[in-house]
Backbone as a ProteinNet text record, in pm:
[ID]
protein_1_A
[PRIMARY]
XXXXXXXXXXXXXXXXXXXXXXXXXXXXXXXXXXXXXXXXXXXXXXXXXXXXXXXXXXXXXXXXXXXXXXXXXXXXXXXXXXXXXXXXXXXXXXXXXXXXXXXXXXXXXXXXXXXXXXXXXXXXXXXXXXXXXXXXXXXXXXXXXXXXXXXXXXXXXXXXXXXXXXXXXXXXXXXXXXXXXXXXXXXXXXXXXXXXXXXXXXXXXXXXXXXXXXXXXXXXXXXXXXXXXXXXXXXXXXXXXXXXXXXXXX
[TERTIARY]
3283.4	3338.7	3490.2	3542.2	3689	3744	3836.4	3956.4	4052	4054.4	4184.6	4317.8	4391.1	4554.3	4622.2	4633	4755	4803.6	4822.8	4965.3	5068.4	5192.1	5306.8	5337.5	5395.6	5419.9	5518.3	5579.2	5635.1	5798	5906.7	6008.2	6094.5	6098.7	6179.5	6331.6	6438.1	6563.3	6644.2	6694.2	6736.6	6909.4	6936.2	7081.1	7109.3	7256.4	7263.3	7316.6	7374.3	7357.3	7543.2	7542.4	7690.3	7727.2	7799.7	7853.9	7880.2	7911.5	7998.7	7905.7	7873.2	7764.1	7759	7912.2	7919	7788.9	7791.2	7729.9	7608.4	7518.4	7366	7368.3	7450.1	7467.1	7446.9	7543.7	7535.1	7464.9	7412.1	7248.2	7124.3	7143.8	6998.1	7014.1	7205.8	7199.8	7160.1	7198.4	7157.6	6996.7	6939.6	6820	6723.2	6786	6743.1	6787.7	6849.3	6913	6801.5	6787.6	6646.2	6539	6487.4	6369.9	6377	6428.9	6480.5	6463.2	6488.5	6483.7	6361.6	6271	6151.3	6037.8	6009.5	5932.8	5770.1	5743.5	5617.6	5639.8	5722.6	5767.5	5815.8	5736	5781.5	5884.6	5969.8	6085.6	6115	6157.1	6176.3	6321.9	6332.3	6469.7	6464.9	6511.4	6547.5	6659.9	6744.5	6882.4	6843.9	6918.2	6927.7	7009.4	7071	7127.3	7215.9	7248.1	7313.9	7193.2	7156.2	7101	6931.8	6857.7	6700.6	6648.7	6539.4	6431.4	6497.7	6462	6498.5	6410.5	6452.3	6368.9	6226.5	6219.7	6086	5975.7	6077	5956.6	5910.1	6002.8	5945.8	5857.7	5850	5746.6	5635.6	5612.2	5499.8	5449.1	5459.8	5464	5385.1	5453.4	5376.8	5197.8	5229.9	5099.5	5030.1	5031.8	4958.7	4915.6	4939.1	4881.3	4795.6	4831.2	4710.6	4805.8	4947.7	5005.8	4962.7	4960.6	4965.9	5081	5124.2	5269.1	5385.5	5489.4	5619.7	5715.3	5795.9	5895.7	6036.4	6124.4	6193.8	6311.4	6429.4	6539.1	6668.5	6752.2	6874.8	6949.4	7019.9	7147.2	7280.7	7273.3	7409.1	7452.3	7582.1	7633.1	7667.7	7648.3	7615.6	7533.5	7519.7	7406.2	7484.3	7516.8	7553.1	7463.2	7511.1	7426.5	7361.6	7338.8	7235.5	7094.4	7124.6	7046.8	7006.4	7054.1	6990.1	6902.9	7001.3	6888.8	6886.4	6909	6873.6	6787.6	6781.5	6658.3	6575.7	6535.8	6412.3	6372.2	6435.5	6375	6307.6	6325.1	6306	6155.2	6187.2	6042.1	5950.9	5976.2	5884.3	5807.7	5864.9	5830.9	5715.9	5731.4	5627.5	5480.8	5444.3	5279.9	5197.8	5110.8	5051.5	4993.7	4921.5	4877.2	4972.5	5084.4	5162.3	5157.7	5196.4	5211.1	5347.5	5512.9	5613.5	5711.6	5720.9	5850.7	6003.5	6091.4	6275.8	6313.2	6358.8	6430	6542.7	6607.7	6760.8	6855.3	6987.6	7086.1	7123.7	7194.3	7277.9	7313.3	7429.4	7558.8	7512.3	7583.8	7630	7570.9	7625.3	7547.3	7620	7600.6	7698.2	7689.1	7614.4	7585.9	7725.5	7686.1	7819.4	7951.9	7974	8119.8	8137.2	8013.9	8047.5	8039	7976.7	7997.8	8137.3	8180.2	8348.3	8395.6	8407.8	8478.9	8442.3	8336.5	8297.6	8467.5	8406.4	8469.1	8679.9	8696.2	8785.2	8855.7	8800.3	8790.3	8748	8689.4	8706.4	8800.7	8836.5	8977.6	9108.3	9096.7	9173	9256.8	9203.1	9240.3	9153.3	9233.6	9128.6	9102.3	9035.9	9020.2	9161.8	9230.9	9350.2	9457.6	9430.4	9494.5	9479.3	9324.1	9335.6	9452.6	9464.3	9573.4	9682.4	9792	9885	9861.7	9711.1	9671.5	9666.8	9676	9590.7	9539.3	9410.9	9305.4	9299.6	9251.3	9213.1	9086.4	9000.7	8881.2	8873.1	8849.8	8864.7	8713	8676	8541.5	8552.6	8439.8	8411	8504	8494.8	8495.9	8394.9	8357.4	8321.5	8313.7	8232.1	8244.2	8151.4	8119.8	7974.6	8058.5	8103.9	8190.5	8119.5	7986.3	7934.7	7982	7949.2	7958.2	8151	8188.7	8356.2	8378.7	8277	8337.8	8258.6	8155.2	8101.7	8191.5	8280	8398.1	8468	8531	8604	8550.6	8463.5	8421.6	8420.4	8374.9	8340.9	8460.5	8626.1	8710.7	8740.5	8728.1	8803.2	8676.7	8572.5	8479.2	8525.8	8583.2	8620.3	8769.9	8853	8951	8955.8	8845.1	8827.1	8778.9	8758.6	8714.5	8807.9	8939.3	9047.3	9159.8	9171.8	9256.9	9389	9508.7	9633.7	9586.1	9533.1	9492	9397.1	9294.3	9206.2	9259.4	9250.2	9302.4	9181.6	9101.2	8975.3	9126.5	9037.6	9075.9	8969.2	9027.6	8912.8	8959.3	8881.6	8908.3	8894.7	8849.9	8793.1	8788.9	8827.2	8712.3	8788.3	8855.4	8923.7	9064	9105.4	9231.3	9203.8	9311.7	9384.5	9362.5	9416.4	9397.6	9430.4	9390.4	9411.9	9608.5	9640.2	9793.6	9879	9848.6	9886.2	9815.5	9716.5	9707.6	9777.7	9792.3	9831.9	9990.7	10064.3	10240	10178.5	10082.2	10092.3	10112.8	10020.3	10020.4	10145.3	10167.3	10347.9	10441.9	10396.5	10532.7	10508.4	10345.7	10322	10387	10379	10463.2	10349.2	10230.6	10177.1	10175.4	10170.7	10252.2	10201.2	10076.4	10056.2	9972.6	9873.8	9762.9	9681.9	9544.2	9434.5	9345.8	9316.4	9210.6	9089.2	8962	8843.6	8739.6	8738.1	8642.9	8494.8	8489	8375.6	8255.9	8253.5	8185.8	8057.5	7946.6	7806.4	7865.5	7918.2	7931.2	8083.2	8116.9	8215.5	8214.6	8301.6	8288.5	8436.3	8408.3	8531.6	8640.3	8549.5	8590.5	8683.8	8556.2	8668.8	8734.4	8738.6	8833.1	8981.2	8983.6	9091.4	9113.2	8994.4	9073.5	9149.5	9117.9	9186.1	9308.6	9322.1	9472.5	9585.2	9489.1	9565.6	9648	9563.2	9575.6	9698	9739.6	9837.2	9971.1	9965.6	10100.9	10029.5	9900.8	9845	9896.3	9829.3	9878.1	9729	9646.9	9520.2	9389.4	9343.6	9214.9	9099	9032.1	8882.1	8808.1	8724.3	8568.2	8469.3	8431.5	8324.9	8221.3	8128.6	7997.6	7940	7860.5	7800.8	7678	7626.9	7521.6	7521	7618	7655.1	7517	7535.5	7369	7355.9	7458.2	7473.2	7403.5	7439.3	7371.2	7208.7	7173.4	7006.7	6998.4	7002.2	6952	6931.6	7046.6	7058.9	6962.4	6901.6	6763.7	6696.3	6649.9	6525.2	6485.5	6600.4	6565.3	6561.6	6605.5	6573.1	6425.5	6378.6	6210.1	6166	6142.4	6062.1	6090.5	6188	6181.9	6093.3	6091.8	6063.2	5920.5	5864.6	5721.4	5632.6	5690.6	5645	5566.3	5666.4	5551	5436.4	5428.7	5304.9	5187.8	5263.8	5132.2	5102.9	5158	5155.5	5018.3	5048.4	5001.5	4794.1	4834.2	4710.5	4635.4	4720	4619.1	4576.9	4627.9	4566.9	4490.8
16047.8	15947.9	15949.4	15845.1	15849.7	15789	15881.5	15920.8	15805	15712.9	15656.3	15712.3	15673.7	15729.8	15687.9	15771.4	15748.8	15683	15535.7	15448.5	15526.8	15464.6	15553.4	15506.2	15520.8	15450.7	15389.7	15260	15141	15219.8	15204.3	15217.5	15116.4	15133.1	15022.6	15108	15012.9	15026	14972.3	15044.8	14997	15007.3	14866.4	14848.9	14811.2	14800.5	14826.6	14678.1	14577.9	14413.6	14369.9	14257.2	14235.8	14092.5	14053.2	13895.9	13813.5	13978.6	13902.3	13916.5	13803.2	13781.9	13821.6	13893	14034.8	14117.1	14178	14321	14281	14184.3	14192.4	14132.5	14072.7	14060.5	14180.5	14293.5	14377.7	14514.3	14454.5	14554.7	14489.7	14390.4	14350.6	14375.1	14393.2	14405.1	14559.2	14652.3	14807.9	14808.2	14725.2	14722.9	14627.3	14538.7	14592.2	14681.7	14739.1	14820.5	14953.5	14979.4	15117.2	15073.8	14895.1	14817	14856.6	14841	14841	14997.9	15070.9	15218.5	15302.8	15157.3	15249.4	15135.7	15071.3	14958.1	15012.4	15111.6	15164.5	15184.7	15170.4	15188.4	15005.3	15005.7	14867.2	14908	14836	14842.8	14725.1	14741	14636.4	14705.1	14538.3	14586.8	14492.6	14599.3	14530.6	14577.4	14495.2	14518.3	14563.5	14572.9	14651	14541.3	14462.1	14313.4	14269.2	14163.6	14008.3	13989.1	14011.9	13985.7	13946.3	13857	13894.5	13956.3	13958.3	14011.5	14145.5	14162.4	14301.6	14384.9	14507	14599.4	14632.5	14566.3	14522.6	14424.3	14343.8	14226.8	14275.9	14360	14367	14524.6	14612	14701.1	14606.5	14492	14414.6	14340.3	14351.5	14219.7	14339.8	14424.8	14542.2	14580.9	14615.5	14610.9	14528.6	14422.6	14262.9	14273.2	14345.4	14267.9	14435.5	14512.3	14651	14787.4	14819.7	14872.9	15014.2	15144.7	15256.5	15341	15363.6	15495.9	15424.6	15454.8	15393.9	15512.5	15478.3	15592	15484.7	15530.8	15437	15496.6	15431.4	15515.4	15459	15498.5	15465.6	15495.5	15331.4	15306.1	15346.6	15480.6	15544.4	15681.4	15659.7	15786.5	15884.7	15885.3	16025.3	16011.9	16127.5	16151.4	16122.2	15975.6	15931.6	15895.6	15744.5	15722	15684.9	15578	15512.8	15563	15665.8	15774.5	15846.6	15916.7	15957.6	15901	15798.1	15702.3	15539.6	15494	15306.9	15351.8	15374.7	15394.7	15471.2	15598.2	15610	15549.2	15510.2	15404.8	15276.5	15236.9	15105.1	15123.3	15300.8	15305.6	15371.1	15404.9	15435	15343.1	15213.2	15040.2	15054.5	15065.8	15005.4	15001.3	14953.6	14879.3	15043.8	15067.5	15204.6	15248.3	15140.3	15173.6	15251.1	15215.9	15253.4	15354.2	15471.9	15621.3	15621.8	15662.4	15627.9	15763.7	15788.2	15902.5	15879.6	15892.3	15884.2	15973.5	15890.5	15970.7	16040	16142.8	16173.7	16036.9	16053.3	15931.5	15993.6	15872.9	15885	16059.2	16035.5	16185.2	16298.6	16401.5	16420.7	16487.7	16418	16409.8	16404.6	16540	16527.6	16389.4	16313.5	16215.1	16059.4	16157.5	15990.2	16039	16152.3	16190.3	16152.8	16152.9	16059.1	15906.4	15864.9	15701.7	15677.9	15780.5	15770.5	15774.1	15861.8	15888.2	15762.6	15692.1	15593	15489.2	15430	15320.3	15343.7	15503.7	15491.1	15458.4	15493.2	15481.3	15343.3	15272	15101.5	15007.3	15135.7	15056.2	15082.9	15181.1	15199.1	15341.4	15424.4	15564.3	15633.5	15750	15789.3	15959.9	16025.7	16166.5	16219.7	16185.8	16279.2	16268	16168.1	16135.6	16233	16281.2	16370.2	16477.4	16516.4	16682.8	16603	16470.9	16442.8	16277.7	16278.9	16168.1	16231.1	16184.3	16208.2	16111	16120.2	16062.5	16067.6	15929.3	15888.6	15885.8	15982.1	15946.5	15852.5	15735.8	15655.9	15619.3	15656.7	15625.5	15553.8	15452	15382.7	15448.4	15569.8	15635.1	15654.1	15740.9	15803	15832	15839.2	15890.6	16046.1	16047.7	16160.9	16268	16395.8	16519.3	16529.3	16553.9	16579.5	16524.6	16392.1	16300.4	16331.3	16311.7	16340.2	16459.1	16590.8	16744	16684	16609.1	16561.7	16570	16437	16395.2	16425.4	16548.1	16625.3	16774.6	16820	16866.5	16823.8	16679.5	16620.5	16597.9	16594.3	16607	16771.7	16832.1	16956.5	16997.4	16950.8	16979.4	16904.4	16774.4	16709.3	16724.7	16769.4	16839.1	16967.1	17048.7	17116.5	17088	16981.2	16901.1	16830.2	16903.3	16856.6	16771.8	16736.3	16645.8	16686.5	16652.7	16702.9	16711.5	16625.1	16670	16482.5	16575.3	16490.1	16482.5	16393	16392.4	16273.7	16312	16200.6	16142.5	15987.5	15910.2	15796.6	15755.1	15687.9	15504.4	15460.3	15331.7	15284.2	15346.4	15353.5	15480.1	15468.2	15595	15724.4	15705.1	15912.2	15866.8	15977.1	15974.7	16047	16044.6	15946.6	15847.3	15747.1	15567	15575	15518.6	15518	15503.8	15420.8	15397.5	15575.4	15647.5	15750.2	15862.7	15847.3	15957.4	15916.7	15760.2	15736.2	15815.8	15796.3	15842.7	16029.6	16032.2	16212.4	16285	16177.9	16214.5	16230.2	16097.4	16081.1	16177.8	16231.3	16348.1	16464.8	16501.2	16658.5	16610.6	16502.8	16476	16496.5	16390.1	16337.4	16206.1	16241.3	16148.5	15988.6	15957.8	15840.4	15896.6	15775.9	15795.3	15691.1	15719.7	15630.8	15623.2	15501.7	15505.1	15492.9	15577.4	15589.8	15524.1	15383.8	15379.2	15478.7	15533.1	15590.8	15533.9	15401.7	15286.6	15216.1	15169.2	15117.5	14964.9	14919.3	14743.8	14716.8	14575.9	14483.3	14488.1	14457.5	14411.7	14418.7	14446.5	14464.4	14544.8	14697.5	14828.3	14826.9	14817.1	14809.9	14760.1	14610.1	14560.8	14605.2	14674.5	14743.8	14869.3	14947.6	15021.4	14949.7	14871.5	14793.5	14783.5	14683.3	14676.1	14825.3	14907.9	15001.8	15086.7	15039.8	15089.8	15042	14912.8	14859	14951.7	15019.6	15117	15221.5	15221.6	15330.9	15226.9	15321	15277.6	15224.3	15239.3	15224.3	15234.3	15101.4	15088.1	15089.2	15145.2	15160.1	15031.9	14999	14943.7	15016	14924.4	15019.4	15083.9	15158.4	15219.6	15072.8	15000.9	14920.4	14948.3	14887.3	14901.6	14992.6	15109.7	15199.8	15297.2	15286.4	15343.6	15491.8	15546.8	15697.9	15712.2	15553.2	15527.4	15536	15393.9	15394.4	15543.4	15640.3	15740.8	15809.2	15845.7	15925.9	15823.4	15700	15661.9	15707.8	15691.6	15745.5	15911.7	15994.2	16122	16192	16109.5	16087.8	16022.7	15928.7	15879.1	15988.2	16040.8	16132.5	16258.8	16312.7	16409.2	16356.3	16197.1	16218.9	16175	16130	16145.8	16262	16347.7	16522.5	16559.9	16575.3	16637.8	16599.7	16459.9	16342.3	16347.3	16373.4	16414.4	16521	16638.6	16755.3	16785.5	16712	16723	16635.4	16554.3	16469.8	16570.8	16706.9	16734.4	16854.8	16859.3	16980.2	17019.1
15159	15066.9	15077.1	15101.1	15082.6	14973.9	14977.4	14823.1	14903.1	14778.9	14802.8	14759.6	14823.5	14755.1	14639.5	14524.9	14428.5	14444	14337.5	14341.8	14292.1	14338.8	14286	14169.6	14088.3	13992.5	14017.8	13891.9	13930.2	13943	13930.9	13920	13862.7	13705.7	13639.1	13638.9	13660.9	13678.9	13558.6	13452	13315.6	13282.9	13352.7	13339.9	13214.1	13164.9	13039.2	12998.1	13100.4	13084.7	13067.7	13091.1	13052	13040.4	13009.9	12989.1	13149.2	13194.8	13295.2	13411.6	13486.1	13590.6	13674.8	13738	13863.5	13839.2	13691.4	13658.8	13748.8	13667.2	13668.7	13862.3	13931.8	14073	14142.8	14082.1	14142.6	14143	14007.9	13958.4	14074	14110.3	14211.4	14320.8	14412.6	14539.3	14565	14385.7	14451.7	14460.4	14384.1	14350.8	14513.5	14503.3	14657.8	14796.1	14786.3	14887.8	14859.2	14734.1	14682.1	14772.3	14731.2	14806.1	14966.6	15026.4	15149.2	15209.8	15112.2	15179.2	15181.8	15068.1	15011.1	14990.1	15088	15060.3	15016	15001.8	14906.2	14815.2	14773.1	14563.4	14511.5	14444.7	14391.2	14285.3	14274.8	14177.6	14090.1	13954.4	13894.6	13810.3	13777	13734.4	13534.9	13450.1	13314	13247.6	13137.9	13097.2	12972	12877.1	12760.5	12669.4	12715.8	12662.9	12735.8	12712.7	12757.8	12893.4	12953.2	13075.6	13070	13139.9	13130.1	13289.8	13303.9	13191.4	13112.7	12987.6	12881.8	12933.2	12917.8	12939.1	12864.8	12784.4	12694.7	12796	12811.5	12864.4	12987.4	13069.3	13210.6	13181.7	13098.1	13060.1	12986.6	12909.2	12883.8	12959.1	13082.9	13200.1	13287.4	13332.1	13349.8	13320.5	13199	13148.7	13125.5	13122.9	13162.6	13256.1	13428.3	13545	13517.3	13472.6	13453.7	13499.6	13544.7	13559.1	13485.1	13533.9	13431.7	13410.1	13506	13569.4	13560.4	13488.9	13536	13500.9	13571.7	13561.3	13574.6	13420.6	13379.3	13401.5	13483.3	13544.6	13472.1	13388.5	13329	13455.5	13446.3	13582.9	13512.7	13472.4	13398.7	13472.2	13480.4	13569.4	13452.2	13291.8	13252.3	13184.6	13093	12972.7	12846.8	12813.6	12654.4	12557.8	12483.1	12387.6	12441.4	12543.3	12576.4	12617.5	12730.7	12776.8	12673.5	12544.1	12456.4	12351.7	12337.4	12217.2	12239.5	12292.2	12346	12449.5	12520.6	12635.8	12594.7	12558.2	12447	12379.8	12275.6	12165.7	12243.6	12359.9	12441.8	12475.8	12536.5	12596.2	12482.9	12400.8	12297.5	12251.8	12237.1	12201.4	12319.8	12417.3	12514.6	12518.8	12535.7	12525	12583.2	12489.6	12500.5	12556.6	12675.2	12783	12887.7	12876.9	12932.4	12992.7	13088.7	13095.8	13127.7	13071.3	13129.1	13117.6	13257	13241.1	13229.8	13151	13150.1	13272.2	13346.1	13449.2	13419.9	13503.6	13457.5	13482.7	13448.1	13452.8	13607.1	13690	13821.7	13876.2	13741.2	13779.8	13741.9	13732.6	13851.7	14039.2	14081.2	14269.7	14353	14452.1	14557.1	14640.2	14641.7	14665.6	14608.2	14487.6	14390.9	14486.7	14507.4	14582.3	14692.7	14798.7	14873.6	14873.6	14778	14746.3	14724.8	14615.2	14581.8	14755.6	14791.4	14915.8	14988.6	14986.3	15131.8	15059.4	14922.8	14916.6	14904.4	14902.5	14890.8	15077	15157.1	15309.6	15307	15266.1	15253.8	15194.5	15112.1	15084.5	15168.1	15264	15331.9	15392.6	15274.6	15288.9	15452.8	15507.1	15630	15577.3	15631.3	15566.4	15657	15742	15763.6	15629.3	15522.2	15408	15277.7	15257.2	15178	15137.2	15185.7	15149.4	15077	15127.3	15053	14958.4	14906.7	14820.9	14692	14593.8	14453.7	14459.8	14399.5	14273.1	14180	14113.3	13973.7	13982.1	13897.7	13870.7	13756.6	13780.5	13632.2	13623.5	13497.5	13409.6	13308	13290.6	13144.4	13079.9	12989.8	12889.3	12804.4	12706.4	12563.8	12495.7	12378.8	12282.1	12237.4	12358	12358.2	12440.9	12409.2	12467.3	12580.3	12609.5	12692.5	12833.4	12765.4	12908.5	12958.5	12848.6	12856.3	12966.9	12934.7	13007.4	13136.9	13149.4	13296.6	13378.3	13350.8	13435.2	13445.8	13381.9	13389.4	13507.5	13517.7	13597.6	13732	13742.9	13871.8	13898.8	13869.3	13938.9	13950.8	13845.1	13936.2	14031.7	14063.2	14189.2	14286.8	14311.8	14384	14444.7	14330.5	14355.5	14511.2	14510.3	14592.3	14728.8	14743	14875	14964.1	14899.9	14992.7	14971.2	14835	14774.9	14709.9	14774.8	14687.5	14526.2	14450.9	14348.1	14296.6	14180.3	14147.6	13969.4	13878.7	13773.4	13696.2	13589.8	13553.7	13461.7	13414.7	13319.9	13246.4	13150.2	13114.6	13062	13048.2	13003.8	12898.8	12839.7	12654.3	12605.8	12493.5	12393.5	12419.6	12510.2	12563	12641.7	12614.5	12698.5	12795.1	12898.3	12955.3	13002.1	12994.5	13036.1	13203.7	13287	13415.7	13475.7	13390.9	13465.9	13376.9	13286.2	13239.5	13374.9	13450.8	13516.6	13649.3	13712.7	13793.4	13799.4	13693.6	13679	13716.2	13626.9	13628.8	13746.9	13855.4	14015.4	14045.5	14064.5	14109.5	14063.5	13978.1	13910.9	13967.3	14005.2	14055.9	14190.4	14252.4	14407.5	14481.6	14483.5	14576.7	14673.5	14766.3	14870.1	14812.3	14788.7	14757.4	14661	14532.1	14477.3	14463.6	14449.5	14482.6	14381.7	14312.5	14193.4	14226.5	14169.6	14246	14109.2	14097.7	13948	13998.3	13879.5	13854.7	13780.2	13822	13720.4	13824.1	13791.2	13914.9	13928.2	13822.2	13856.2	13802.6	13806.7	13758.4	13619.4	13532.4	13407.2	13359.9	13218.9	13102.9	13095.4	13159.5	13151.4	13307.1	13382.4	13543.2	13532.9	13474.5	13511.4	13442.5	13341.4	13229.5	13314.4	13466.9	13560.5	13614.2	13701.1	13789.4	13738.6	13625	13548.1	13517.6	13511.9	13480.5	13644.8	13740.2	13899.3	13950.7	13874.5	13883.6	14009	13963.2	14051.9	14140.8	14134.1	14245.5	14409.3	14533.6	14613	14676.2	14591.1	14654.3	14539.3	14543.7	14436.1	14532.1	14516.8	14555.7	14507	14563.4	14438.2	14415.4	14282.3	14223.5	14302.9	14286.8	14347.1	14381.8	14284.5	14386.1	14434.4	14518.1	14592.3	14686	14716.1	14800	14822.1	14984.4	15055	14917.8	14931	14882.2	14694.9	14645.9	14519.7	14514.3	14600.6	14614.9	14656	14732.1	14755.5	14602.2	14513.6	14414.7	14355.5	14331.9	14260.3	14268.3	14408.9	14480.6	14428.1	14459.2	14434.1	14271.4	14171.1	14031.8	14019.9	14054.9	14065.7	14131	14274.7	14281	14165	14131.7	14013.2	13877.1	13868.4	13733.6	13808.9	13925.9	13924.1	13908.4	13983.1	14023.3	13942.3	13804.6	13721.3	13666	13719.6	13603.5	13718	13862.3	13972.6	13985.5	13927.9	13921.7	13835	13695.1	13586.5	13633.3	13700.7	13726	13854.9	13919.8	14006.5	13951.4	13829.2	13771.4	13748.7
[MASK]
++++++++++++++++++++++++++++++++++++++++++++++++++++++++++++++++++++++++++++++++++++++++++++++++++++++++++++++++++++++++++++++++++++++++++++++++++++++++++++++++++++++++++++++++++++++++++++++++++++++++++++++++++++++++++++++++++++++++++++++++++++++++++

């Protein structure tokens, strides 16, 4: 008798939505670039607001065609509010047939460092540049410490990979503001400095990096659809499948 094979479960992708029509653009090109790397995982993608489908409708849409497994992935590079309580509460709502695992968020991944690194080399930097560049790690910002000591970590880790020096900033919610770390560079006497948003899409916030980059010598773009992103999906879905196939071959 043959055993058919386990479906995988679905992979819903839960961006957090925006006014501005870059975001949700550039939530589908990463979202297919995942498709592309992994054409046996179906993927879907839902926002959290301004954008459709909501992350409601595309977990009820789900369970309409008979769906059981999903494993629901927050497109957030830390662990804030959203990840703690808007994306739980979302999937708690969901139709009870359901079976649905919370993935971890993006960060932190040696992986995001080289996304940082690709696009800062697309903007123009070469690695013989490191030793006399600084960096701006510029992030959203927060209000959650946690996520705050994240980024603060992920530069002095990045710091060590070869960089006259790495310095986080933020765009909201925390200090330092991006054009305050840009001067800081310039004063320790790095030959040039380079702003690295630490952000997945376009919006409000980048764009208040950008403005603030103003005097760097070099703006990056955002992450994006960067190969190095879809990977860090991928390997968050298989973590949060593991244990639910683990659990089913028990």
């Amino acid at each position: 008798m043959r055993h058919s094979k386990p479906v995988r479960p679905v992979l819903v992708v839960i961006a957090h939505g925006s006014r501005d029509p870059r975001h949700a653009a550039t939530v589908h090109a990463l979202v297919r670039r995942v498709r592309s790397l992994r054409p046996d995982v179906r993927v879907e993608t839902g926002f959290l607001d301004f954008n459709i489908p909501s992350v409601h409708g595309v977990l009820e849409s789900l369970a309409a065609e008979g769906v059981r497994d999903v494993v629901g992935l927050p497109l957030l590079l830390t662990r804030a509010f959203h990840a703690k309580a808007d994306i739980p509460a979302v999937l708690r709502d969901a139709p009870p047939q359901l079976r649905i695992s919370q993935a971890e968020v993006l960060g932190p991944s040696p992986l995001l460092l080289s996304a940082l690194e690709r696009r800062l080399y697309e903007a123009g930097l070469t690695p013989a540049d490191k030793s006399s560049t600084g960096v701006v790690l510029a992030s959203a910002g927060s209000t959650d410490p946690e996520a705050i000591a994240v980024i603060a970590e992920i530069a002095r880790e990045w710091r060590h990979t070869g960089w006259c020096a790495v310095r986080p900033a933020f765009a909201s919610a925390s200090l330092p503001r991006t054009e305050d770390a840009v001067r800081e560079l310039r004063a320790l006497g790095c030959e040039r400095v380079a702003v690295a948003p630490y952000v997945l899409a376009p919006g409000f916030l980048p764009d208040r990096i950008a403005r603030g980059a103003a005097e760097a010598d070099v703006l990056a773009d955002v992450l994006g659809p960067a190969p190095e992103v879809a990977r860090v999906l991928l390997e968050r879905y298989e973590a949060a499948r593991v244990p639910r196939l683990a659990a089913v071959g028990a």
